[in-house]
mmCIF file of N, CA and C in Angstrom:
data_model
loop_
_atom_site.group_PDB
_atom_site.id
_atom_site.type_symbol
_atom_site.label_atom_id
_atom_site.label_comp_id
_atom_site.label_asym_id
_atom_site.label_seq_id
_atom_site.Cartn_x
_atom_site.Cartn_y
_atom_site.Cartn_z
ATOM 1 N N MET A 1 16.525 -3.894 7.684
ATOM 2 C CA MET A 1 16.313 -5.325 6.754
ATOM 3 C C MET A 1 16.397 -4.996 5.158
ATOM 4 N N ASN A 2 16.735 -5.863 4.943
ATOM 5 C CA ASN A 2 17.045 -5.423 3.337
ATOM 6 C C ASN A 2 15.971 -6.985 2.500
ATOM 7 N N PHE A 3 14.959 -6.694 1.720
ATOM 8 C CA PHE A 3 14.289 -7.914 0.881
ATOM 9 C C PHE A 3 14.313 -7.492 -0.307
ATOM 10 N N ILE A 4 14.301 -8.439 -1.156
ATOM 11 C CA ILE A 4 14.861 -8.458 -2.569
ATOM 12 C C ILE A 4 14.027 -9.298 -3.371
ATOM 13 N N LEU A 5 13.278 -8.567 -4.624
ATOM 14 C CA LEU A 5 12.096 -8.913 -5.057
ATOM 15 C C LEU A 5 12.819 -9.433 -6.613
ATOM 16 N N CYS A 6 13.092 -10.660 -7.077
ATOM 17 C CA CYS A 6 13.872 -10.844 -8.225
ATOM 18 C C CYS A 6 13.280 -12.363 -8.522
ATOM 19 N N ASN A 7 13.879 -12.703 -9.825
ATOM 20 C CA ASN A 7 13.438 -14.138 -10.392
ATOM 21 C C ASN A 7 14.542 -15.110 -9.538
ATOM 22 N N ASN A 8 14.147 -16.329 -9.771
ATOM 23 C CA ASN A 8 15.146 -17.270 -8.795
ATOM 24 C C ASN A 8 16.724 -17.529 -9.550
ATOM 25 N N GLU A 9 16.672 -17.136 -10.865
ATOM 26 C CA GLU A 9 18.187 -17.186 -11.258
ATOM 27 C C GLU A 9 18.809 -16.314 -10.834
ATOM 28 N N THR A 10 18.445 -14.819 -10.444
ATOM 29 C CA THR A 10 19.009 -13.626 -10.575
ATOM 30 C C THR A 10 19.283 -13.782 -8.629
ATOM 31 N N TYR A 11 18.604 -14.288 -7.870
ATOM 32 C CA TYR A 11 18.646 -14.863 -6.384
ATOM 33 C C TYR A 11 19.725 -15.458 -6.475
ATOM 34 N N GLU A 12 20.098 -16.459 -6.792
ATOM 35 C CA GLU A 12 20.608 -17.788 -6.599
ATOM 36 C C GLU A 12 21.993 -16.856 -7.123
ATOM 37 N N LYS A 13 22.313 -16.258 -8.253
ATOM 38 C CA LYS A 13 23.531 -15.805 -8.366
ATOM 39 C C LYS A 13 24.062 -14.373 -7.439
ATOM 40 N N LYS A 14 23.417 -13.669 -7.363
ATOM 41 C CA LYS A 14 23.802 -12.377 -6.638
ATOM 42 C C LYS A 14 23.626 -12.359 -4.920
ATOM 43 N N TYR A 15 22.387 -12.948 -4.682
ATOM 44 C CA TYR A 15 21.963 -13.230 -2.863
ATOM 45 C C TYR A 15 22.237 -14.415 -2.442
ATOM 46 N N GLN A 16 21.785 -15.551 -2.784
ATOM 47 C CA GLN A 16 21.665 -16.682 -2.134
ATOM 48 C C GLN A 16 23.008 -17.093 -0.920
ATOM 49 N N ALA A 17 23.985 -16.438 -1.536
ATOM 50 C CA ALA A 17 25.134 -16.738 -0.525
ATOM 51 C C ALA A 17 24.922 -15.882 0.811
ATOM 52 N N GLU A 18 24.256 -14.953 0.719
ATOM 53 C CA GLU A 18 24.064 -14.085 1.987
ATOM 54 C C GLU A 18 22.438 -13.871 2.460
ATOM 55 N N ALA A 19 21.870 -15.075 1.950
ATOM 56 C CA ALA A 19 20.190 -15.256 1.881
ATOM 57 C C ALA A 19 19.796 -14.490 3.854
ATOM 58 N N TYR A 20 20.502 -14.462 4.840
ATOM 59 C CA TYR A 20 20.424 -13.987 5.952
ATOM 60 C C TYR A 20 20.410 -12.703 5.958
ATOM 61 N N LYS A 21 21.109 -11.758 5.167
ATOM 62 C CA LYS A 21 21.151 -10.443 5.035
ATOM 63 C C LYS A 21 19.920 -9.776 3.208
ATOM 64 N N HIS A 22 20.012 -10.549 2.736
ATOM 65 C CA HIS A 22 19.018 -10.344 1.604
ATOM 66 C C HIS A 22 17.553 -11.272 1.900
ATOM 67 N N VAL A 23 16.657 -11.144 2.227
ATOM 68 C CA VAL A 23 15.667 -12.015 2.181
ATOM 69 C C VAL A 23 14.507 -12.080 0.782
ATOM 70 N N ARG A 24 14.131 -12.817 0.483
ATOM 71 C CA ARG A 24 14.042 -13.131 -0.659
ATOM 72 C C ARG A 24 12.100 -12.901 -0.658
ATOM 73 N N LEU A 25 11.780 -11.426 -1.077
ATOM 74 C CA LEU A 25 10.111 -11.113 -1.116
ATOM 75 C C LEU A 25 9.448 -11.633 -1.522
ATOM 76 N N GLU A 26 8.125 -12.166 -1.607
ATOM 77 C CA GLU A 26 7.334 -13.009 -2.036
ATOM 78 C C GLU A 26 5.996 -12.490 -1.876
ATOM 79 N N GLU A 27 5.394 -11.740 -1.171
ATOM 80 C CA GLU A 27 4.469 -10.879 -0.961
ATOM 81 C C GLU A 27 4.396 -10.152 -0.016
ATOM 82 N N VAL A 28 3.678 -8.973 0.418
ATOM 83 C CA VAL A 28 3.561 -7.864 0.771
ATOM 84 C C VAL A 28 3.845 -8.069 2.438
ATOM 85 N N SER A 29 2.850 -9.251 3.279
ATOM 86 C CA SER A 29 3.087 -9.391 4.171
ATOM 87 C C SER A 29 4.356 -10.119 4.716
ATOM 88 N N ASP A 30 5.108 -10.669 3.719
ATOM 89 C CA ASP A 30 6.800 -10.874 4.420
ATOM 90 C C ASP A 30 7.225 -9.357 5.125
ATOM 91 N N LEU A 31 6.852 -8.384 4.722
ATOM 92 C CA LEU A 31 7.078 -6.974 5.589
ATOM 93 C C LEU A 31 7.387 -6.878 6.886
ATOM 94 N N ALA A 32 6.192 -7.482 7.273
ATOM 95 C CA ALA A 32 5.379 -7.593 8.430
ATOM 96 C C ALA A 32 6.212 -7.380 9.657
ATOM 97 N N GLY A 33 6.636 -6.666 10.424
ATOM 98 C CA GLY A 33 7.323 -6.841 12.044
ATOM 99 C C GLY A 33 8.704 -5.955 11.574
ATOM 100 N N TYR A 34 9.027 -6.080 10.532
ATOM 101 C CA TYR A 34 10.450 -5.083 10.308
ATOM 102 C C TYR A 34 10.358 -3.976 10.285
ATOM 103 N N ALA A 35 11.906 -3.167 10.971
ATOM 104 C CA ALA A 35 11.720 -1.553 10.473
ATOM 105 C C ALA A 35 12.760 -1.371 9.814
ATOM 106 N N LYS A 36 12.951 -0.534 9.061
ATOM 107 C CA LYS A 36 13.929 -0.055 8.267
ATOM 108 C C LYS A 36 14.009 -0.643 7.114
ATOM 109 N N ILE A 37 12.871 -0.945 6.280
ATOM 110 C CA ILE A 37 12.713 -1.856 5.130
ATOM 111 C C ILE A 37 13.310 -1.145 4.196
ATOM 112 N N ILE A 38 14.559 -2.078 3.518
ATOM 113 C CA ILE A 38 14.615 -1.477 1.998
ATOM 114 C C ILE A 38 14.263 -2.514 0.808
ATOM 115 N N VAL A 39 13.436 -2.508 0.075
ATOM 116 C CA VAL A 39 13.126 -3.654 -0.709
ATOM 117 C C VAL A 39 13.952 -3.293 -2.665
ATOM 118 N N TYR A 40 14.659 -4.040 -2.479
ATOM 119 C CA TYR A 40 15.281 -3.477 -3.984
ATOM 120 C C TYR A 40 14.573 -4.786 -5.090
ATOM 121 N N ILE A 41 13.917 -4.176 -6.555
ATOM 122 C CA ILE A 41 13.537 -4.744 -6.841
ATOM 123 C C ILE A 41 14.103 -4.862 -8.332
ATOM 124 N N GLU A 42 14.537 -6.169 -8.542
ATOM 125 C CA GLU A 42 15.252 -6.418 -9.886
ATOM 126 C C GLU A 42 14.740 -6.383 -10.897
ATOM 127 N N GLU A 43 15.537 -5.645 -11.929
ATOM 128 C CA GLU A 43 14.605 -5.822 -13.046
ATOM 129 C C GLU A 43 14.452 -7.420 -13.777
ATOM 130 N N GLU A 44 13.412 -7.569 -14.295
ATOM 131 C CA GLU A 44 12.995 -8.614 -14.937
ATOM 132 C C GLU A 44 12.532 -9.479 -13.855
ATOM 133 N N TRP A 45 12.213 -9.292 -12.687
ATOM 134 C CA TRP A 45 11.537 -10.037 -11.641
ATOM 135 C C TRP A 45 10.491 -11.102 -11.635
ATOM 136 N N THR A 46 10.044 -10.662 -12.590
ATOM 137 C CA THR A 46 8.403 -11.247 -13.031
ATOM 138 C C THR A 46 8.745 -12.652 -13.607
ATOM 139 N N TYR A 47 9.617 -13.059 -14.486
ATOM 140 C CA TYR A 47 9.859 -13.962 -14.946
ATOM 141 C C TYR A 47 9.653 -15.593 -14.513
ATOM 142 N N ASP A 48 9.539 -15.850 -13.187
ATOM 143 C CA ASP A 48 9.135 -17.137 -12.804
ATOM 144 C C ASP A 48 7.807 -17.014 -11.891
ATOM 145 N N ILE A 49 6.998 -15.850 -12.146
ATOM 146 C CA ILE A 49 5.582 -15.887 -11.835
ATOM 147 C C ILE A 49 4.849 -15.543 -12.874
ATOM 148 N N HIS A 50 4.137 -16.516 -13.217
ATOM 149 C CA HIS A 50 3.244 -16.665 -14.124
ATOM 150 C C HIS A 50 1.561 -16.560 -13.959
ATOM 151 N N ASP A 51 1.568 -15.390 -13.044
ATOM 152 C CA ASP A 51 -0.042 -15.054 -13.040
ATOM 153 C C ASP A 51 0.083 -13.382 -12.298
ATOM 154 N N ASP A 52 -1.266 -12.961 -12.009
ATOM 155 C CA ASP A 52 -1.388 -11.383 -12.292
ATOM 156 C C ASP A 52 -0.659 -10.714 -10.819
ATOM 157 N N ARG A 53 -0.005 -11.923 -10.251
ATOM 158 C CA ARG A 53 0.495 -10.821 -8.798
ATOM 159 C C ARG A 53 1.475 -9.824 -9.131
ATOM 160 N N CYS A 54 1.836 -10.209 -9.991
ATOM 161 C CA CYS A 54 3.141 -9.230 -10.798
ATOM 162 C C CYS A 54 2.793 -7.577 -10.677
ATOM 163 N N CYS A 55 2.062 -7.256 -11.053
ATOM 164 C CA CYS A 55 1.348 -5.890 -11.016
ATOM 165 C C CYS A 55 1.156 -5.489 -9.789
ATOM 166 N N TYR A 56 0.022 -6.746 -9.118
ATOM 167 C CA TYR A 56 -0.384 -5.880 -8.060
ATOM 168 C C TYR A 56 0.849 -5.912 -6.670
ATOM 169 N N LEU A 57 1.621 -6.759 -6.841
ATOM 170 C CA LEU A 57 2.684 -6.736 -5.797
ATOM 171 C C LEU A 57 3.853 -5.332 -6.065
ATOM 172 N N GLN A 58 3.959 -5.461 -6.702
ATOM 173 C CA GLN A 58 4.561 -3.919 -7.344
ATOM 174 C C GLN A 58 3.835 -2.683 -6.733
ATOM 175 N N GLU A 59 2.422 -2.850 -6.799
ATOM 176 C CA GLU A 59 1.837 -1.603 -6.812
ATOM 177 C C GLU A 59 1.771 -1.065 -5.323
ATOM 178 N N GLN A 60 1.705 -2.538 -4.553
ATOM 179 C CA GLN A 60 1.348 -2.324 -3.060
ATOM 180 C C GLN A 60 2.630 -2.050 -2.777
ATOM 181 N N LEU A 61 4.182 -2.204 -2.934
ATOM 182 C CA LEU A 61 5.217 -2.077 -3.022
ATOM 183 C C LEU A 61 5.452 -0.378 -2.994
ATOM 184 N N GLU A 62 4.976 0.242 -4.290
ATOM 185 C CA GLU A 62 4.996 1.466 -4.504
ATOM 186 C C GLU A 62 4.315 2.615 -3.776
ATOM 187 N N ALA A 63 3.241 1.661 -3.132
ATOM 188 C CA ALA A 63 2.134 2.653 -2.585
ATOM 189 C C ALA A 63 2.778 2.951 -0.994
ATOM 190 N N LEU A 64 3.353 1.675 -0.486
ATOM 191 C CA LEU A 64 4.346 1.560 1.067
ATOM 192 C C LEU A 64 5.285 2.794 0.941
ATOM 193 N N ALA A 65 5.953 2.490 -0.076
ATOM 194 C CA ALA A 65 7.209 3.416 -0.311
ATOM 195 C C ALA A 65 6.683 5.033 -0.492
ATOM 196 N N MET A 66 5.565 5.125 -1.262
ATOM 197 C CA MET A 66 5.083 6.565 -1.240
ATOM 198 C C MET A 66 4.705 7.424 -0.078
ATOM 199 N N PHE A 67 4.398 6.821 0.863
ATOM 200 C CA PHE A 67 3.719 6.983 1.933
ATOM 201 C C PHE A 67 5.008 6.810 3.095
ATOM 202 N N GLY A 68 6.201 6.819 2.709
ATOM 203 C CA GLY A 68 7.274 6.495 3.516
ATOM 204 C C GLY A 68 7.651 5.309 4.500
ATOM 205 N N TYR A 69 6.721 4.489 4.332
ATOM 206 C CA TYR A 69 6.744 3.077 4.980
ATOM 207 C C TYR A 69 8.155 2.389 4.614
ATOM 208 N N ILE A 70 8.425 2.095 3.805
ATOM 209 C CA ILE A 70 9.272 1.491 3.258
ATOM 210 C C ILE A 70 10.592 2.441 2.196
ATOM 211 N N SER A 71 11.699 1.721 1.928
ATOM 212 C CA SER A 71 12.272 2.366 0.969
ATOM 213 C C SER A 71 12.156 1.780 -0.527
ATOM 214 N N LEU A 72 12.550 2.200 -1.427
ATOM 215 C CA LEU A 72 12.284 0.857 -2.663
ATOM 216 C C LEU A 72 13.306 1.604 -3.860
ATOM 217 N N ILE A 73 14.173 0.533 -4.017
ATOM 218 C CA ILE A 73 14.995 0.844 -5.046
ATOM 219 C C ILE A 73 14.923 -0.357 -5.910
ATOM 220 N N TYR A 74 15.288 0.681 -7.604
ATOM 221 C CA TYR A 74 14.529 -0.510 -8.515
ATOM 222 C C TYR A 74 16.242 -1.064 -9.237
ATOM 223 N N VAL A 75 16.883 -2.199 -9.270
ATOM 224 C CA VAL A 75 18.045 -2.153 -9.931
ATOM 225 C C VAL A 75 17.467 -2.866 -11.270
ATOM 226 N N ASP A 76 18.641 -2.048 -12.531
ATOM 227 C CA ASP A 76 18.410 -2.606 -13.552
ATOM 228 C C ASP A 76 19.541 -3.760 -14.020
ATOM 229 N N GLU A 77 19.309 -4.389 -14.884
ATOM 230 C CA GLU A 77 20.473 -5.578 -15.483
ATOM 231 C C GLU A 77 21.880 -5.226 -15.554
ATOM 232 N N ASP A 78 22.218 -3.882 -15.569
ATOM 233 C CA ASP A 78 23.479 -3.641 -15.337
ATOM 234 C C ASP A 78 24.300 -3.515 -13.805
ATOM 235 N N GLY A 79 23.190 -3.174 -12.923
ATOM 236 C CA GLY A 79 23.451 -3.351 -11.495
ATOM 237 C C GLY A 79 23.137 -1.877 -11.013
ATOM 238 N N PHE A 80 22.492 -1.054 -12.117
ATOM 239 C CA PHE A 80 22.551 0.033 -11.310
ATOM 240 C C PHE A 80 21.254 0.333 -10.514
ATOM 241 N N GLU A 81 21.376 1.266 -9.538
ATOM 242 C CA GLU A 81 20.468 1.502 -8.464
ATOM 243 C C GLU A 81 19.677 2.656 -8.970
ATOM 244 N N SER A 82 18.226 2.669 -8.673
ATOM 245 C CA SER A 82 17.506 4.409 -8.652
ATOM 246 C C SER A 82 16.351 3.855 -7.509
ATOM 247 N N LYS A 83 16.663 4.945 -6.654
ATOM 248 C CA LYS A 83 15.624 5.250 -5.506
ATOM 249 C C LYS A 83 14.504 5.640 -6.433
ATOM 250 N N PHE A 84 12.996 4.809 -5.808
ATOM 251 C CA PHE A 84 11.753 5.457 -5.653
ATOM 252 C C PHE A 84 11.538 6.771 -5.007
ATOM 253 N N THR A 85 11.425 7.713 -5.489
ATOM 254 C CA THR A 85 10.863 8.985 -4.519
ATOM 255 C C THR A 85 9.748 9.396 -4.802
ATOM 256 N N SER A 86 9.134 9.409 -3.506
ATOM 257 C CA SER A 86 7.663 9.589 -3.314
ATOM 258 C C SER A 86 7.288 11.318 -3.910
ATOM 259 N N THR A 87 6.311 11.157 -4.238
ATOM 260 C CA THR A 87 5.312 12.593 -4.616
ATOM 261 C C THR A 87 4.795 13.290 -3.662
ATOM 262 N N VAL A 88 4.386 12.387 -2.501
ATOM 263 C CA VAL A 88 3.704 12.915 -1.455
ATOM 264 C C VAL A 88 4.684 13.164 -0.525
ATOM 265 N N ALA A 89 4.570 14.496 0.036
ATOM 266 C CA ALA A 89 5.085 15.066 1.544
ATOM 267 C C ALA A 89 4.703 14.355 2.548
ATOM 268 N N LEU A 90 5.014 13.988 3.631
ATOM 269 C CA LEU A 90 4.386 12.969 4.927
ATOM 270 C C LEU A 90 3.799 14.558 5.844
ATOM 271 N N GLY A 91 2.454 14.242 5.696
ATOM 272 C CA GLY A 91 1.531 14.980 6.694
ATOM 273 C C GLY A 91 1.006 16.032 5.753
ATOM 274 N N GLU A 92 1.187 16.192 4.017
ATOM 275 C CA GLU A 92 0.277 17.121 3.490
ATOM 276 C C GLU A 92 -1.204 16.580 3.265
ATOM 277 N N ASP A 93 -1.872 17.633 3.116
ATOM 278 C CA ASP A 93 -3.250 17.087 3.442
ATOM 279 C C ASP A 93 -3.421 18.250 2.144
ATOM 280 N N PHE A 94 -4.579 16.575 0.996
ATOM 281 C CA PHE A 94 -4.974 16.829 -0.223
ATOM 282 C C PHE A 94 -6.329 17.036 -0.274
ATOM 283 N N SER A 95 -7.302 16.918 0.371
ATOM 284 C CA SER A 95 -8.344 16.655 0.412
ATOM 285 C C SER A 95 -8.757 18.030 -0.154
ATOM 286 N N HIS A 96 -8.457 19.426 0.073
ATOM 287 C CA HIS A 96 -9.137 20.450 -0.851
ATOM 288 C C HIS A 96 -8.594 20.484 -2.506
ATOM 289 N N GLU A 97 -7.891 19.772 -2.488
ATOM 290 C CA GLU A 97 -7.217 19.722 -3.997
ATOM 291 C C GLU A 97 -8.349 18.787 -4.540
ATOM 292 N N GLN A 98 -8.809 17.766 -3.880
ATOM 293 C CA GLN A 98 -9.928 16.425 -4.339
ATOM 294 C C GLN A 98 -11.381 16.789 -4.175
ATOM 295 N N GLY A 99 -11.763 18.132 -3.786
ATOM 296 C CA GLY A 99 -12.799 18.350 -3.601
ATOM 297 C C GLY A 99 -13.131 18.268 -2.436
ATOM 298 N N GLY A 100 -12.355 18.267 -1.392
ATOM 299 C CA GLY A 100 -13.002 17.777 0.167
ATOM 300 C C GLY A 100 -12.747 19.057 0.782
ATOM 301 N N SER A 101 -13.245 19.008 2.259
ATOM 302 C CA SER A 101 -12.626 20.259 2.961
ATOM 303 C C SER A 101 -11.433 20.181 3.826
ATOM 304 N N THR A 102 -11.161 21.109 4.297
ATOM 305 C CA THR A 102 -10.319 21.113 5.117
ATOM 306 C C THR A 102 -10.538 20.940 6.681
ATOM 307 N N THR A 103 -11.349 21.511 6.657
ATOM 308 C CA THR A 103 -11.966 21.854 8.305
ATOM 309 C C THR A 103 -12.571 20.447 8.453
ATOM 310 N N PRO A 104 -12.230 20.153 9.756
ATOM 311 C CA PRO A 104 -12.816 18.969 10.630
ATOM 312 C C PRO A 104 -14.337 18.844 10.704
ATOM 313 N N ILE A 105 -15.024 17.937 10.423
ATOM 314 C CA ILE A 105 -16.257 17.101 10.264
ATOM 315 C C ILE A 105 -16.973 17.644 11.842
ATOM 316 N N GLN A 106 -17.535 18.220 12.122
ATOM 317 C CA GLN A 106 -18.321 18.280 13.477
ATOM 318 C C GLN A 106 -19.751 17.569 13.229
ATOM 319 N N ASN A 107 -19.960 16.677 14.307
ATOM 320 C CA ASN A 107 -21.266 16.445 14.596
ATOM 321 C C ASN A 107 -22.462 17.146 14.864
ATOM 322 N N SER A 108 -23.422 17.289 14.197
ATOM 323 C CA SER A 108 -24.254 18.197 14.300
ATOM 324 C C SER A 108 -25.459 17.830 15.375
ATOM 325 N N LEU A 109 -25.914 18.779 16.269
ATOM 326 C CA LEU A 109 -26.700 18.236 17.578
ATOM 327 C C LEU A 109 -28.310 18.184 16.796
ATOM 328 N N PRO A 110 -28.630 17.194 17.493
ATOM 329 C CA PRO A 110 -30.160 17.175 16.857
ATOM 330 C C PRO A 110 -30.810 17.872 17.649
ATOM 331 N N SER A 111 -31.723 18.595 16.082
ATOM 332 C CA SER A 111 -32.524 19.603 16.487
ATOM 333 C C SER A 111 -33.948 19.404 17.073
ATOM 334 N N LEU A 112 -34.318 18.047 16.694
ATOM 335 C CA LEU A 112 -35.777 17.650 17.148
ATOM 336 C C LEU A 112 -35.498 17.113 18.784
ATOM 337 N N THR A 113 -36.774 17.486 19.322
ATOM 338 C CA THR A 113 -36.825 16.999 20.802
ATOM 339 C C THR A 113 -37.398 15.558 20.546
ATOM 340 N N GLU A 114 -37.362 14.971 21.865
ATOM 341 C CA GLU A 114 -37.731 13.435 22.054
ATOM 342 C C GLU A 114 -39.084 13.528 21.862
ATOM 343 N N GLU A 115 -39.644 14.418 22.119
ATOM 344 C CA GLU A 115 -41.270 14.336 21.426
ATOM 345 C C GLU A 115 -41.687 14.861 20.270
ATOM 346 N N GLU A 116 -40.548 15.270 19.577
ATOM 347 C CA GLU A 116 -41.122 15.436 17.985
ATOM 348 C C GLU A 116 -40.877 14.439 17.473
ATOM 349 N N ARG A 117 -39.534 13.514 18.037
ATOM 350 C CA ARG A 117 -39.107 12.477 16.883
ATOM 351 C C ARG A 117 -40.063 11.184 17.533
ATOM 352 N N MET A 118 -40.883 11.171 18.511
ATOM 353 C CA MET A 118 -41.916 10.003 18.698
ATOM 354 C C MET A 118 -43.017 10.426 17.864
ATOM 355 N N GLY A 119 -43.343 11.391 17.768
ATOM 356 C CA GLY A 119 -44.587 12.113 16.992
ATOM 357 C C GLY A 119 -44.398 11.972 15.497
ATOM 358 N N LEU A 120 -42.916 11.675 14.738
ATOM 359 C CA LEU A 120 -42.991 11.464 13.618
ATOM 360 C C LEU A 120 -42.964 9.796 13.402
ATOM 361 N N LEU A 121 -42.270 9.096 14.220
ATOM 362 C CA LEU A 121 -42.551 7.420 14.069
ATOM 363 C C LEU A 121 -43.870 7.042 14.379
ATOM 364 N N GLU A 122 -44.799 7.796 15.082
ATOM 365 C CA GLU A 122 -46.299 7.363 15.047
ATOM 366 C C GLU A 122 -46.970 7.763 14.265
ATOM 367 N N THR A 123 -47.000 8.997 13.164
ATOM 368 C CA THR A 123 -47.095 8.786 11.949
ATOM 369 C C THR A 123 -46.843 8.034 10.980
ATOM 370 N N GLU A 124 -47.412 8.087 9.759
ATOM 371 C CA GLU A 124 -47.220 7.360 8.495
ATOM 372 C C GLU A 124 -46.584 5.815 9.063
ATOM 373 N N ASP A 125 -47.777 5.204 9.692
ATOM 374 C CA ASP A 125 -47.644 3.798 10.188
ATOM 375 C C ASP A 125 -46.279 3.414 11.026
ATOM 376 N N GLY A 126 -45.697 4.166 11.588
ATOM 377 C CA GLY A 126 -44.231 4.020 12.115
ATOM 378 C C GLY A 126 -43.119 4.589 11.352
ATOM 379 N N CYS A 127 -43.102 4.938 10.393
ATOM 380 C CA CYS A 127 -41.975 5.292 9.613
ATOM 381 C C CYS A 127 -41.976 6.960 9.528
ATOM 382 N N ALA A 128 -41.045 7.827 9.625
ATOM 383 C CA ALA A 128 -40.931 8.793 9.600
ATOM 384 C C ALA A 128 -40.589 8.998 8.181
ATOM 385 N N GLY A 129 -41.744 9.929 7.668
ATOM 386 C CA GLY A 129 -41.581 10.459 6.342
ATOM 387 C C GLY A 129 -41.716 9.351 5.098
ATOM 388 N N GLY A 130 -42.654 8.244 5.806
ATOM 389 C CA GLY A 130 -42.646 7.195 4.750
ATOM 390 C C GLY A 130 -41.613 6.623 4.150
ATOM 391 N N ALA A 131 -40.568 6.374 4.981
ATOM 392 C CA ALA A 131 -39.235 5.548 4.266
ATOM 393 C C ALA A 131 -39.446 4.159 4.331
ATOM 394 N N CYS A 132 -40.531 3.578 5.474
ATOM 395 C CA CYS A 132 -40.790 2.413 5.142
ATOM 396 C C CYS A 132 -41.510 1.459 4.190
ATOM 397 N N LYS A 133 -42.120 2.755 3.345
ATOM 398 C CA LYS A 133 -43.191 2.249 2.313
ATOM 399 C C LYS A 133 -42.574 1.955 1.237
ATOM 400 N N ILE A 134 -41.871 0.924 0.972
ATOM 401 C CA ILE A 134 -40.765 0.631 -0.620
ATOM 402 C C ILE A 134 -41.332 -0.287 -1.017
#
């Protein structure tokens, strides 16, 4: 399905005649429920929007395109198209580059017995280690 992000004048000139093929995009939730989504972003699409939605909407679309959920194509005023290319390979693990671990986290087994835990709760007025005295 093709979605168009553009100003009012551009939509009327280029897409209104075939609106059933080119749905005008106003917010990201308009994409819900569709498969094989292609979003065309026309240059100067922000002319009819006079608030801070512009940058936020474009960032959302680029994030969806980065991870392969949609295809994103920029269209300049002369009609030339340039496809947004993702810098992220699908399935790639970046956790080790950002200080994370690539090994899965395993839950540690409790090292205290039930009697030891109850002993801690009974000391320090019912707070283990004095955590309740703040």
